[in-house]
Amino acid sequence: MSESPFPEGFLWGGATAANQIEGAYNEGGRGFATSDFSVLFKKPKEGEPENHLPHNCATAQQLGERRAHPERFNMPKRRGIDFYHRYKEQLGMLGEMGFKVFRMSISWSRIFPNGDDPVPNEEGLAFYDAVFDECHRLGMEPLVTLCHFDTPLHLAEEYGGFASRHTVDAFERYAETCFRRYKGKVKYWLTFNEINNVLTNPYTCSGLILPDDGSGNPYAGKWQLKYQISHNQFVASAKAVIKCHEIDPGAKIGNMTCRLENYAETSRPEDQLQVLFEDHFNWFYSDIQAKGEYPYYIRSWFKKNGIEIEMEPGDEEILKKGTVDFLSISYYMTYIMRYKGLENPMPSGSLVTHLKNRYLEMSAWGWPIDPIGFRITLNHIYDRYHLPIFIAENGLGQRDERDSKGRVADDYRIDYLARHIEQLGKAIEDGVDVFGYASWGPLDEVSSGTSEMVKRYGFVYVDADDYGNGTYDCSRKKSFYWYKKVIASNGVDLANDIVDYPA
Ligand code: BGP
């Protein structure tokens, strides 16, 4: 077999999030989180009005209705895939594939039900002790996100989430509690999942709750507020990094951004200028977390737009001291940029490109499939920071159909992943330092954006539908046996030659 481009000890695995797998939203002493109020979103039928609000968020009015009458709503993140009760079976399936790393998140409100309680909830702490022990028993390193789209509701309702420094302080205490409790069990930490998505969805990313203003999306725009929230989260992240280094020098802690790699629609210089504008809005987040200071371009843009960040004494020193050990990204697709003719550009505020790339096929959910873009983006990131990189998410959400034997022939998923892993290998051969790859959704899990179960990513099929029906039992898809081969060959054997694949 040919020489592997992947280094010895490369961390092959998969990624999940507490709000999308755990369920047991009101068990074990857990308090409410913002994610508990995401309702199932199904794409509107022809002619039905489009919903402009990000599907996984809520206005104050919607939250009020859902809190008062939960029986009237379908909120699948309260169920997840019942990982809370089934984690041994589910992790066992990943161990069977030979996973080296398991990306998961801790539900903050399982540790501090209100986010800022005087003492932590021991039942919550013990649950993650058991999960980490099971990971190690199976030979998997847990890689743990501290906050993955599930800000404690109390902090959201009482303080506006990360709009308040109270939440920054609460996050620091929560992070410190985790570092002390799990020292020696967790070697890899991430602070915030997709911290740059605050520009699109500050409810989901930062716990901001706004009243419905009749505009269709009260979270649109509001850049002063969003950049103040971003600053507060940068400080929270940096404080966590500093605490982690103090408490557990053997651990590594990174950031996590949703990588938005942009292509100019044409060779028209203006279109390339639009790429520059968009890149500035996105590089900004990893620039601060990796370099520890506000970059020139954002200072100019703030000044031009009257944005003034309120800082507390010492913030700039904290940002400088609290830079991350590594970078992590989610990579799903690339985007097309067309010059908008604005002398004063604004963030696009959209994660899924509306301009189609005619050279790329798309998933059933309209996400362009661009493996070469993966290699491009990794070179761009490494060229900018020269820090190790972990792939925190990459995968294909599709409808999977089971045959009469309960088997799923997900050749489309094998094809997607094989092409992306091949390009990942080329990026490493280019000299990019990548130390691990976590495919998103190794077990089917509740979609972040739409709360659907039918948008499946997994190597493992979970028998559950969008409405909570099913046994929640696990079975193996064709890709299960394929990925097991990929891991065993350290990324060399990507051939789809699986013939026999019992469910
Ligand atoms: C990212 C989130 C993940 C995951 C992924 C796939 O933004 O970090 O939580 O859900 O998107 O998106 P979806 O689940 O909506 O298909």
XYZ file of C-alpha atoms and ligand atoms in Angstrom:
519
model
C 0.000 0.000 0.000
C 1.337 3.480 -0.858
C 2.880 5.790 1.750
C 0.248 7.683 3.749
C 0.324 11.507 3.607
C -1.166 11.463 7.109
C 1.241 11.562 10.046
C 1.523 8.654 12.484
C -1.014 9.158 15.281
C -3.354 11.215 13.081
C -6.619 11.595 14.985
C -9.337 10.030 12.823
C -12.823 10.351 14.224
C -16.131 12.146 14.216
C -17.903 15.133 15.698
C -21.099 15.681 17.654
C -22.687 18.316 19.875
C -24.537 17.878 23.166
C -27.598 19.797 21.953
C -27.904 17.525 18.930
C -27.306 14.100 20.504
C -27.876 14.030 24.271
C -31.616 14.492 24.697
C -32.578 14.201 28.409
C -32.942 17.996 28.313
C -34.665 18.038 31.728
C -32.917 15.111 33.407
C -29.908 14.821 35.694
C -30.314 18.332 37.051
C -29.828 20.001 33.665
C -31.238 23.509 33.216
C -32.803 24.920 30.049
C -30.540 25.959 27.177
C -31.447 28.138 24.192
C -31.220 25.066 21.916
C -34.121 23.401 23.777
C -36.471 25.796 21.959
C -35.434 25.159 18.346
C -38.447 23.754 16.513
C -38.427 21.408 13.534
C -38.117 23.364 10.276
C -39.264 21.792 6.995
C -38.521 23.586 3.729
C -41.676 25.505 2.730
C -43.638 23.995 -0.136
C -43.904 25.826 -3.477
C -45.665 29.116 -2.939
C -45.442 29.067 0.864
C -43.748 32.134 2.458
C -40.008 31.786 3.097
C -38.968 32.118 6.722
C -36.093 34.627 6.952
C -35.347 33.969 10.598
C -32.471 31.486 11.054
C -34.352 28.237 11.557
C -32.651 27.256 14.814
C -33.299 30.514 16.609
C -36.292 32.167 18.283
C -37.615 35.655 19.024
C -38.675 36.581 22.553
C -42.323 36.052 21.576
C -41.639 32.622 20.072
C -39.660 31.646 23.154
C -42.556 32.743 25.341
C -45.050 30.631 23.408
C -42.777 27.593 23.433
C -42.092 27.897 27.143
C -45.779 28.287 27.970
C -47.052 25.505 25.683
C -44.238 23.081 24.817
C -46.865 20.437 23.973
C -47.802 22.477 20.896
C -44.302 22.316 19.392
C -41.907 19.696 18.058
C -38.505 20.503 19.534
C -36.241 17.595 18.471
C -33.102 18.848 20.255
C -34.827 17.940 23.519
C -34.667 14.318 22.325
C -31.384 14.259 20.422
C -30.560 10.614 19.731
C -30.869 9.766 23.427
C -27.093 9.719 23.845
C -27.571 10.540 27.530
C -28.971 7.036 28.131
C -27.405 5.164 25.187
C -23.866 6.547 25.091
C -22.237 3.180 25.769
C -23.912 1.501 22.774
C -23.370 4.533 20.552
C -19.723 5.080 21.475
C -19.215 1.328 21.077
C -20.151 1.636 17.392
C -17.496 4.347 16.940
C -14.955 2.268 18.801
C -15.726 -0.594 16.418
C -14.672 1.653 13.522
C -11.366 2.316 15.296
C -11.962 6.000 16.115
C -8.954 7.773 17.635
C -10.863 10.935 18.576
C -14.462 11.724 19.504
C -15.465 15.381 19.275
C -18.335 16.181 21.612
C -19.487 19.104 23.687
C -20.419 19.589 27.309
C -23.871 21.023 27.934
C -23.067 24.066 30.079
C -26.507 23.958 31.718
C -25.922 20.333 32.723
C -22.978 21.554 34.814
C -24.459 24.905 35.908
C -28.246 24.703 35.382
C -28.551 28.509 35.273
C -25.092 28.971 33.872
C -23.946 30.947 36.928
C -25.011 28.828 39.927
C -22.765 29.072 43.020
C -21.936 25.348 42.885
C -21.859 22.921 39.929
C -24.367 20.097 39.493
C -22.512 16.947 40.538
C -24.860 14.684 38.525
C -23.891 16.585 35.392
C -20.178 16.433 36.146
C -20.445 12.691 36.828
C -22.195 12.066 33.509
C -19.256 13.450 31.531
C -16.778 11.583 33.733
C -18.537 8.385 32.641
C -18.559 9.416 28.973
C -14.852 10.309 28.978
C -14.013 7.036 30.762
C -15.943 5.123 28.077
C -14.115 7.016 25.329
C -10.749 6.058 26.784
C -11.852 2.457 27.287
C -12.567 2.386 23.546
C -9.258 4.036 22.628
C -10.762 7.421 21.706
C -9.470 10.819 22.812
C -12.396 13.086 23.734
C -12.053 16.508 22.044
C -14.472 18.740 23.908
C -16.240 21.939 22.918
C -17.202 24.011 25.944
C -20.089 25.867 24.259
C -21.759 24.481 21.143
C -24.921 26.502 20.409
C -26.497 25.880 23.846
C -26.080 28.932 26.086
C -27.941 28.415 29.403
C -31.374 29.993 28.993
C -31.153 31.855 32.292
C -28.101 33.777 31.071
C -29.882 34.473 27.782
C -33.084 35.692 29.409
C -31.588 37.621 32.349
C -28.395 39.013 30.775
C -28.731 38.780 26.984
C -26.186 36.001 26.845
C -22.747 37.244 25.744
C -24.049 40.760 25.326
C -23.224 40.926 29.042
C -19.892 40.586 30.813
C -21.761 38.634 33.485
C -21.953 35.770 31.012
C -18.222 36.139 30.275
C -17.483 35.690 33.982
C -19.900 32.754 34.226
C -18.248 31.121 31.210
C -14.799 31.485 32.781
C -16.014 29.780 35.979
C -17.695 27.022 33.963
C -14.530 26.454 31.900
C -12.330 26.418 35.018
C -14.666 23.877 36.652
C -14.325 21.624 33.597
C -10.536 21.949 33.347
C -10.104 21.065 37.040
C -12.608 18.179 36.996
C -11.463 16.570 33.761
C -7.735 17.192 34.013
C -6.004 14.087 32.643
C -9.199 12.836 30.920
C -9.496 15.590 28.294
C -6.384 16.656 26.375
C -8.104 18.702 23.673
C -10.548 21.560 24.282
C -12.383 24.028 22.036
C -13.951 27.186 23.447
C -16.889 28.242 21.207
C -18.328 26.374 18.240
C -18.319 28.482 15.028
C -17.744 31.708 16.938
C -18.019 33.710 13.673
C -21.642 32.739 13.190
C -22.673 35.360 15.720
C -22.939 37.668 12.687
C -25.684 35.458 11.301
C -27.324 34.053 14.388
C -26.495 35.585 17.786
C -29.368 33.701 19.429
C -27.842 30.304 18.658
C -24.201 31.322 18.999
C -24.300 33.787 21.865
C -27.604 33.560 23.744
C -29.030 36.885 22.565
C -32.847 37.022 22.644
C -34.541 39.837 20.714
C -38.209 40.753 20.436
C -39.985 40.280 17.132
C -39.829 43.707 15.405
C -42.007 42.798 12.455
C -39.027 42.814 10.093
C -39.041 39.033 9.599
C -35.653 38.737 11.284
C -34.862 40.981 14.300
C -31.361 39.470 14.394
C -30.374 40.889 10.981
C -27.810 43.701 10.918
C -27.265 45.216 14.395
C -23.479 45.206 13.838
C -22.581 47.286 16.878
C -24.329 44.784 19.138
C -22.916 41.768 17.317
C -19.346 43.043 17.395
C -19.660 43.893 21.068
C -20.889 40.353 21.668
C -17.973 39.074 19.569
C -15.550 41.037 21.739
C -17.072 39.619 24.901
C -16.769 36.097 23.522
C -13.161 36.729 22.471
C -12.423 37.743 26.063
C -14.307 34.709 27.405
C -12.368 32.439 25.041
C -9.030 34.000 25.956
C -9.782 33.739 29.691
C -10.582 30.057 29.201
C -7.298 29.540 27.322
C -5.366 31.198 30.152
C -7.155 29.088 32.781
C -6.580 25.899 30.784
C -2.850 26.560 30.532
C -2.664 27.309 34.270
C -4.667 24.268 35.392
C -3.576 21.655 32.845
C -0.368 22.523 30.953
C -0.593 19.128 29.254
C -3.855 20.015 27.505
C -4.259 21.898 24.212
C -7.066 24.396 23.621
C -8.238 25.743 20.301
C -10.848 27.945 18.661
C -13.464 26.859 16.138
C -14.788 28.817 13.172
C -17.125 28.001 10.320
C -14.738 28.301 7.387
C -16.235 30.412 4.614
C -13.889 30.062 1.629
C -14.967 32.538 -1.040
C -14.489 32.504 -4.841
C -15.040 35.535 -7.082
C -17.951 34.924 -9.435
C -15.908 36.264 -12.390
C -12.391 37.573 -13.073
C -13.859 41.078 -12.770
C -11.642 42.838 -10.171
C -14.731 44.057 -8.321
C -15.828 40.499 -7.663
C -12.382 39.767 -6.248
C -12.731 42.891 -4.123
C -15.934 41.444 -2.692
C -13.979 38.317 -1.756
C -11.528 40.540 0.129
C -14.360 42.210 2.010
C -15.975 38.902 2.980
C -12.641 37.382 3.940
C -12.001 40.274 6.282
C -15.330 39.649 8.029
C -14.382 36.025 8.526
C -10.626 36.036 9.102
C -11.336 38.571 11.837
C -12.422 35.834 14.268
C -9.414 33.569 13.902
C -7.076 36.593 13.681
C -8.120 37.660 17.163
C -8.072 34.173 18.662
C -4.776 33.185 17.040
C -2.912 36.531 17.041
C -4.543 38.207 20.047
C -5.221 41.678 18.626
C -7.684 43.600 16.519
C -6.437 43.628 12.882
C -5.982 46.869 10.918
C -8.832 46.208 8.498
C -11.467 45.765 11.195
C -10.309 48.879 13.052
C -10.803 50.883 9.860
C -14.175 49.302 9.188
C -15.306 49.976 12.782
C -14.264 53.604 12.473
C -16.031 54.016 9.120
C -19.204 52.528 10.566
C -19.208 54.173 13.964
C -18.727 50.887 15.793
C -17.103 51.360 19.171
C -16.180 48.299 21.201
C -16.573 48.734 24.939
C -13.538 47.189 26.609
C -12.738 46.672 30.254
C -9.257 47.492 31.557
C -6.958 44.577 30.754
C -9.018 43.171 27.894
C -6.301 43.716 25.275
C -3.696 42.043 27.492
C -6.062 39.102 28.026
C -6.609 38.701 24.274
C -2.859 38.746 23.708
C -2.140 36.236 26.468
C -5.104 33.984 25.651
C -4.267 33.013 22.092
C -5.081 29.443 21.091
C -2.731 26.459 20.732
C -4.422 25.278 17.538
C -7.168 26.226 15.111
C -10.180 24.131 14.218
C -12.751 24.616 11.472
C -15.916 23.241 10.047
C -15.648 22.847 6.278
C -18.686 21.976 4.188
C -18.653 24.121 1.060
C -17.307 27.199 -0.728
C -19.121 30.421 -1.659
C -19.420 32.651 -4.701
C -18.961 36.378 -4.277
C -20.326 39.019 -6.642
C -19.466 42.703 -6.111
C -22.363 44.361 -4.309
C -21.360 47.874 -5.365
C -21.090 49.030 -1.755
C -18.244 51.410 -1.033
C -18.921 50.512 2.589
C -19.307 46.685 2.609
C -21.363 44.893 5.232
C -21.036 41.239 6.331
C -23.142 39.031 4.110
C -24.923 37.604 7.172
C -25.611 34.370 5.355
C -23.930 31.028 5.689
C -25.323 29.317 2.652
C -24.390 30.990 -0.581
C -27.246 32.112 -2.792
C -25.029 32.372 -5.871
C -24.636 29.000 -7.496
C -21.259 27.657 -8.578
C -22.029 26.029 -11.936
C -18.954 23.815 -11.647
C -20.075 22.176 -8.410
C -22.803 19.664 -7.637
C -24.889 20.307 -4.535
C -26.286 18.265 -1.676
C -30.026 17.730 -1.300
C -29.936 20.735 1.036
C -28.270 22.955 -1.534
C -24.749 22.878 -0.089
C -22.129 22.982 -2.871
C -19.681 20.041 -2.797
C -16.100 21.269 -3.257
C -13.276 18.927 -2.197
C -10.565 21.043 -3.892
C -11.835 24.014 -1.898
C -10.870 22.048 1.216
C -7.221 21.938 0.115
C -7.324 25.618 -0.826
C -8.819 26.743 2.486
C -6.360 24.684 4.555
C -3.414 26.264 2.753
C -4.891 29.728 3.288
C -5.352 29.105 7.018
C -1.926 27.591 7.572
C -0.222 30.271 5.502
C -1.866 32.916 7.746
C -1.221 31.418 11.177
C 1.331 28.571 11.021
C -0.571 26.838 13.823
C -1.687 23.196 13.893
C -5.179 22.637 12.491
C -7.915 20.181 13.501
C -10.835 19.483 11.154
C -13.725 19.752 13.591
C -16.465 19.116 11.025
C -16.827 17.890 7.465
C -19.618 15.739 6.096
C -22.619 15.281 3.862
C -26.175 15.556 5.083
C -28.473 13.453 2.892
C -31.675 11.419 3.057
C -30.727 7.771 3.685
C -33.094 4.973 2.730
C -32.839 1.498 4.308
C -33.338 -1.606 2.194
C -35.337 -4.677 3.223
C -32.371 -5.836 5.322
C -32.149 -2.444 7.032
C -28.974 -1.586 5.132
C -28.068 1.880 3.779
C -25.964 1.935 0.626
C -24.656 5.478 1.181
C -22.150 5.487 -1.691
C -22.793 9.235 -2.073
C -21.429 9.797 1.441
C -18.415 7.571 0.794
C -17.762 9.531 -2.405
C -18.055 12.908 -0.642
C -15.763 11.910 2.222
C -13.227 10.079 0.036
C -12.834 13.138 -2.197
C -12.433 15.457 0.792
C -9.989 13.164 2.592
C -7.985 12.870 -0.625
C -7.705 16.679 -0.798
C -6.906 16.802 2.916
C -4.001 14.468 2.197
C -2.828 16.777 -0.569
C -2.981 19.767 1.782
C -0.800 17.858 4.255
C 1.614 17.025 1.422
C 1.615 20.789 0.635
C 3.025 21.168 4.148
C -0.114 22.079 6.104
C 0.009 20.806 9.713
C -3.316 19.006 10.269
C -3.436 16.632 13.254
C -6.941 15.270 13.087
C -10.141 14.891 11.114
C -13.603 14.580 12.659
C -16.345 13.851 10.169
C -19.544 15.610 11.206
C -22.260 13.383 12.548
C -20.670 9.903 12.790
C -23.971 8.872 14.371
C -27.026 10.408 12.697
C -27.936 13.378 14.846
C -30.451 16.219 14.974
C -29.622 18.898 12.390
C -28.368 22.150 13.873
C -30.035 24.348 11.265
C -33.397 22.614 10.819
C -33.683 20.180 13.771
C -34.375 17.416 11.247
C -33.293 13.819 11.748
C -33.782 13.049 8.045
C -30.740 15.156 7.155
C -28.442 12.285 8.036
C -24.620 12.478 8.172
C -23.771 9.268 9.981
C -21.794 6.126 9.408
C -24.275 4.791 11.955
C -28.011 4.921 11.198
C -30.144 5.911 14.183
C -33.722 4.647 13.930
C -35.500 7.940 14.734
C -37.550 10.327 12.635
C -38.250 14.068 12.839
C -41.074 13.498 15.331
C -39.488 11.269 17.929
C -40.785 8.023 16.450
C -38.488 4.994 16.190
C -36.514 2.597 18.351
C -33.425 4.843 18.458
C -31.396 1.688 17.841
C -28.166 1.952 15.857
C -27.179 0.097 12.696
C -24.185 0.211 10.384
C -24.335 1.870 6.956
C -22.030 0.920 4.074
C -19.875 3.943 4.956
C -19.305 2.451 8.438
C -17.219 -0.329 6.923
C -15.553 2.081 4.500
C -14.435 4.549 7.200
C -13.183 1.669 9.348
C -10.870 0.791 6.422
C -9.789 4.435 6.017
C -8.784 4.621 9.670
C -7.022 1.254 9.655
C -4.956 2.342 6.621
C -4.304 5.839 8.055
C -6.080 7.438 5.133
C -4.512 5.425 2.319
C -7.341 3.024 1.441
C -10.180 5.251 0.201
C -11.567 2.772 -2.306
C -15.274 2.088 -2.164
C -14.954 -1.667 -2.460
C -17.325 -2.651 0.311
C -19.426 -5.584 -0.844
C -20.869 -7.107 2.283
C -22.183 -4.633 4.842
C -24.569 -6.114 7.403
C -26.582 -3.392 9.177
C -22.462 23.417 11.837
C -22.613 23.074 13.312
C -22.832 21.641 13.613
C -23.562 20.859 12.522
C -23.261 21.339 11.119
C -24.171 20.727 10.081
O -22.765 24.748 11.668
O -21.416 23.457 13.997
O -23.490 21.597 14.854
O -24.906 20.777 12.776
O -23.348 22.722 11.024
O -25.312 21.562 9.943
P -26.762 20.902 9.952
O -26.804 20.013 11.140
O -27.701 22.030 10.013
O -26.848 20.115 8.656
